PDB file of C-alpha atoms and ligand atoms in Angstrom:
ATOM      1  CA  MET B 103      -4.369   5.696 -12.114  1.00 54.00           C
ATOM      2  CA  GLN B 104      -3.477   8.845 -10.007  1.00 63.00           C
ATOM      3  CA  GLU B 105      -4.291   6.978  -6.754  1.00 69.00           C
ATOM      4  CA  ARG B 106      -2.432   3.970  -7.814  1.00 69.00           C
ATOM      5  CA  MET B 107       0.651   6.320  -8.245  1.00 68.00           C
ATOM      6  CA  GLN B 108       0.288   7.580  -4.831  1.00 74.00           C
ATOM      7  CA  GLN B 109      -0.126   4.127  -3.482  1.00 74.00           C
ATOM      8  CA  ARG B 110       3.365   3.088  -5.104  1.00 72.00           C
ATOM      9  CA  ARG B 111       5.237   6.226  -3.748  1.00 71.00           C
ATOM     10  CA  GLU B 112       3.866   5.384  -0.437  1.00 77.00           C
ATOM     11  CA  ALA B 113       5.005   1.824  -0.590  1.00 78.00           C
ATOM     12  CA  GLY B 114       8.443   2.595  -0.108  1.00 91.00           C
ATOM     13  CA  SER B 115      11.308   0.545  -1.757  1.00 95.00           C
ATOM     14  CA  VAL B 116      12.119  -3.228  -1.463  1.00 96.00           C
ATOM     15  CA  ALA B 117      15.072  -2.358   0.413  1.00 96.00           C
ATOM     16  CA  THR B 118      13.355  -0.614   3.201  1.00 94.00           C
ATOM     17  CA  HIS B 119      10.814  -3.136   3.643  1.00 94.00           C
ATOM     18  CA  PHE B 120      13.089  -6.300   2.777  1.00 96.00           C
ATOM     19  CA  PRO B 121      16.510  -5.635   3.295  1.00 96.00           C
ATOM     20  CA  GLU B 122      17.223  -9.553   2.947  1.00 97.00           C
ATOM     21  CA  VAL B 123      15.966  -9.325  -0.779  1.00 98.00           C
ATOM     22  CA  ALA B 124      18.382  -9.006  -3.639  1.00 98.00           C
ATOM     23  CA  ASN B 125      15.887  -9.634  -6.374  1.00 98.00           C
ATOM     24  CA  ILE B 126      12.333 -10.710  -7.165  1.00 98.00           C
ATOM     25  CA  VAL B 127      11.346 -11.833 -10.734  1.00 98.00           C
ATOM     26  CA  MET B 128       7.770 -12.442 -11.550  1.00 98.00           C
ATOM     27  CA  ASN B 129       6.827 -14.436 -14.703  1.00 98.00           C
ATOM     28  CA  MET B 130       3.152 -14.606 -15.406  1.00 98.00           C
ATOM     29  CA  THR B 131       1.106 -15.659 -18.427  1.00 98.00           C
ATOM     30  CA  TYR B 132      -1.737 -13.098 -18.698  1.00 97.00           C
ATOM     31  CA  ASN B 133      -5.045 -14.564 -19.775  1.00 96.00           C
ATOM     32  CA  GLN B 134      -7.834 -12.200 -21.122  1.00 93.00           C
ATOM     33  CA  ARG B 135     -11.228 -13.635 -22.217  1.00 89.00           C
ATOM     34  CA  GLY B 136     -11.283 -13.206 -26.050  1.00 88.00           C
ATOM     35  CA  ALA B 137      -7.535 -12.280 -26.435  1.00 91.00           C
ATOM     36  CA  LYS B 138      -4.042 -14.020 -26.725  1.00 93.00           C
ATOM     37  CA  SER B 139      -2.488 -14.992 -23.885  1.00 97.00           C
ATOM     38  CA  ILE B 140       0.709 -12.732 -22.982  1.00 96.00           C
ATOM     39  CA  LEU B 141       3.754 -13.441 -21.199  1.00 97.00           C
ATOM     40  CA  ARG B 142       4.560 -10.727 -18.884  1.00 96.00           C
ATOM     41  CA  THR B 143       7.854 -10.423 -16.587  1.00 97.00           C
ATOM     42  CA  PHE B 144       8.292  -8.087 -13.807  1.00 96.00           C
ATOM     43  CA  ASN B 145      11.823  -7.768 -11.963  1.00 97.00           C
ATOM     44  CA  PHE B 146      12.115  -5.805  -8.814  1.00 97.00           C
ATOM     45  CA  THR B 147      15.553  -4.875  -7.214  1.00 97.00           C
ATOM     46  CA  PRO B 148      16.208  -3.285  -3.694  1.00 97.00           C
ATOM     47  CA  ASN B 149      15.834   0.164  -5.382  1.00 96.00           C
ATOM     48  CA  ASN B 150      12.171  -0.417  -6.810  1.00 95.00           C
ATOM     49  CA  TYR B 151       8.881   0.471  -4.859  1.00 94.00           C
ATOM     50  CA  ALA B 152       7.734  -2.680  -2.844  1.00 94.00           C
ATOM     51  CA  PHE B 153       4.464  -2.233  -4.721  1.00 92.00           C
ATOM     52  CA  PHE B 154       3.367  -5.595  -6.178  1.00 95.00           C
ATOM     53  CA  MET B 155       0.109  -4.530  -8.109  1.00 93.00           C
ATOM     54  CA  ILE B 156      -0.116  -5.872 -11.568  1.00 94.00           C
ATOM     55  CA  ASN B 157      -2.278  -4.080 -13.881  1.00 93.00           C
ATOM     56  CA  CYS B 158      -5.137  -5.685 -15.770  1.00 94.00           C
ATOM     57  CA  LEU B 159      -4.557  -4.938 -19.561  1.00 92.00           C
ATOM     58  CA  ARG B 160      -8.394  -4.887 -20.246  1.00 90.00           C
ATOM     59  CA  LYS B 161      -9.377  -1.305 -21.437  1.00 86.00           C
ATOM     60  CA  ASP B 162     -12.802  -1.042 -19.723  1.00 86.00           C
ATOM     61  CA  CYS B 163     -11.631  -2.969 -16.290  1.00 90.00           C
ATOM     62  CA  VAL B 164     -12.193  -0.735 -13.454  1.00 86.00           C
ATOM     63  CA  ASP B 165      -9.840  -1.034 -10.538  1.00 87.00           C
ATOM     64  CA  GLY B 166      -8.938  -4.152 -11.663  1.00 92.00           C
ATOM     65  CA  GLY B 167      -5.451  -5.940 -11.347  1.00 94.00           C
ATOM     66  CA  PHE B 168      -3.723  -8.578  -9.626  1.00 95.00           C
ATOM     67  CA  ASP B 169      -2.359  -8.148  -5.871  1.00 95.00           C
ATOM     68  CA  LEU B 170       0.926 -10.220  -5.429  1.00 96.00           C
ATOM     69  CA  THR B 171       1.669  -8.456  -2.132  1.00 94.00           C
ATOM     70  CA  GLN B 172       0.460 -11.048   0.041  1.00 94.00           C
ATOM     71  CA  VAL B 173       2.192 -13.812  -2.025  1.00 97.00           C
ATOM     72  CA  ILE B 174       5.523 -12.227  -2.016  1.00 97.00           C
ATOM     73  CA  THR B 175       5.437 -10.907   1.797  1.00 96.00           C
ATOM     74  CA  ALA B 176       4.572 -14.720   2.630  1.00 97.00           C
ATOM     75  CA  MET B 177       7.356 -15.738   0.713  1.00 98.00           C
ATOM     76  CA  ILE B 178       9.945 -13.605   2.154  1.00 97.00           C
ATOM     77  CA  ARG B 179       8.664 -14.217   5.830  1.00 96.00           C
ATOM     78  CA  ASN B 180       9.383 -18.105   5.039  1.00 97.00           C
ATOM     79  CA  ARG B 181      12.487 -17.320   2.951  1.00 97.00           C
ATOM     80  CA  ARG B 182      10.982 -19.321  -0.051  1.00 98.00           C
ATOM     81  CA  VAL B 183      12.702 -18.799  -3.315  1.00 98.00           C
ATOM     82  CA  GLU B 184       9.819 -20.129  -5.664  1.00 98.00           C
ATOM     83  CA  ALA B 185       6.020 -20.038  -5.617  1.00 98.00           C
ATOM     84  CA  LYS B 186       3.255 -20.633  -8.227  1.00 98.00           C
ATOM     85  CA  GLY B 187      -0.223 -19.911  -8.375  1.00 98.00           C
ATOM     86  CA  ALA B 188      -3.047 -17.891 -10.129  1.00 97.00           C
ATOM     87  CA  LEU B 189      -5.249 -14.976  -9.584  1.00 96.00           C
ATOM     88  CA  ILE B 190      -8.237 -13.530 -11.237  1.00 94.00           C
ATOM     89  CA  CYS B 191      -8.863  -9.803 -11.729  1.00 94.00           C
ATOM     90  CA  GLU B 192     -10.352  -7.920  -9.166  1.00 87.00           C
ATOM     91  CA  GLY B 193     -11.615  -5.591 -11.167  1.00 88.00           C
ATOM     92  CA  ASN B 194     -15.378  -4.411 -11.537  1.00 77.00           C
ATOM     93  CA  ASP B 195     -16.241  -5.331 -14.936  1.00 71.00           C
ATOM     94  CA  PRO B 196     -19.467  -6.312 -16.708  1.00 70.00           C
ATOM     95  CA  SER B 197     -18.042  -9.616 -17.453  1.00 74.00           C
ATOM     96  CA  VAL B 198     -16.871 -11.615 -14.636  1.00 74.00           C
ATOM     97  CA  ASN B 199     -13.556 -13.478 -14.840  1.00 80.00           C
ATOM     98  CA  HIS B 200     -12.652 -11.354 -17.714  1.00 92.00           C
ATOM     99  CA  SER B 201      -8.811 -12.044 -16.997  1.00 94.00           C
ATOM    100  CA  ASP B 202      -6.507 -13.785 -14.891  1.00 95.00           C
ATOM    101  CA  ILE B 203      -2.855 -14.946 -14.450  1.00 97.00           C
ATOM    102  CA  VAL B 204      -0.690 -17.872 -13.851  1.00 98.00           C
ATOM    103  CA  TYR B 205       2.390 -16.788 -12.118  1.00 98.00           C
ATOM    104  CA  GLU B 206       5.707 -18.002 -10.867  1.00 98.00           C
ATOM    105  CA  VAL B 207       7.586 -15.797  -8.473  1.00 98.00           C
ATOM    106  CA  ALA B 208      11.485 -16.359  -7.785  1.00 98.00           C
ATOM    107  CA  ILE B 209      13.144 -14.456  -5.036  1.00 98.00           C
ATOM    108  CA  GLN B 210      16.887 -14.157  -4.263  1.00 98.00           C
ATOM    109  CA  TYR B 211      18.035 -13.222  -0.955  1.00 98.00           C
ATOM    110  CA  THR B 212      21.326 -11.508  -0.024  1.00 94.00           C
TER     111      THR B 212
HETATM  112 ZN1   ZN F1789      -9.480  -6.709 -15.332  1.00 73.42          ZN
END
């Protein structure tokens, strides 16, 4: 957790990295094995850190999460406004594929 906070600070702001971006909205369905699906929404404005790692909600998940950095940087490079996809948790957990997300990203440009 400490390390992640550090990474976030070092990421810098959205405005610094992507001055053309006005807003990023990530909507996702978080599915955890044996639990109810959860809808999660993340909103990024230019003042937010450009850190697009979503945490896994499973308690015993180690180093898990969903990294949308590649998705978002590729979208911005191509000036795409929408993208959809799915990711599996990267965590080291005894049960493989214990969680995944199905996401939709929408980006507004200045
Ligand atoms: Zn996990």
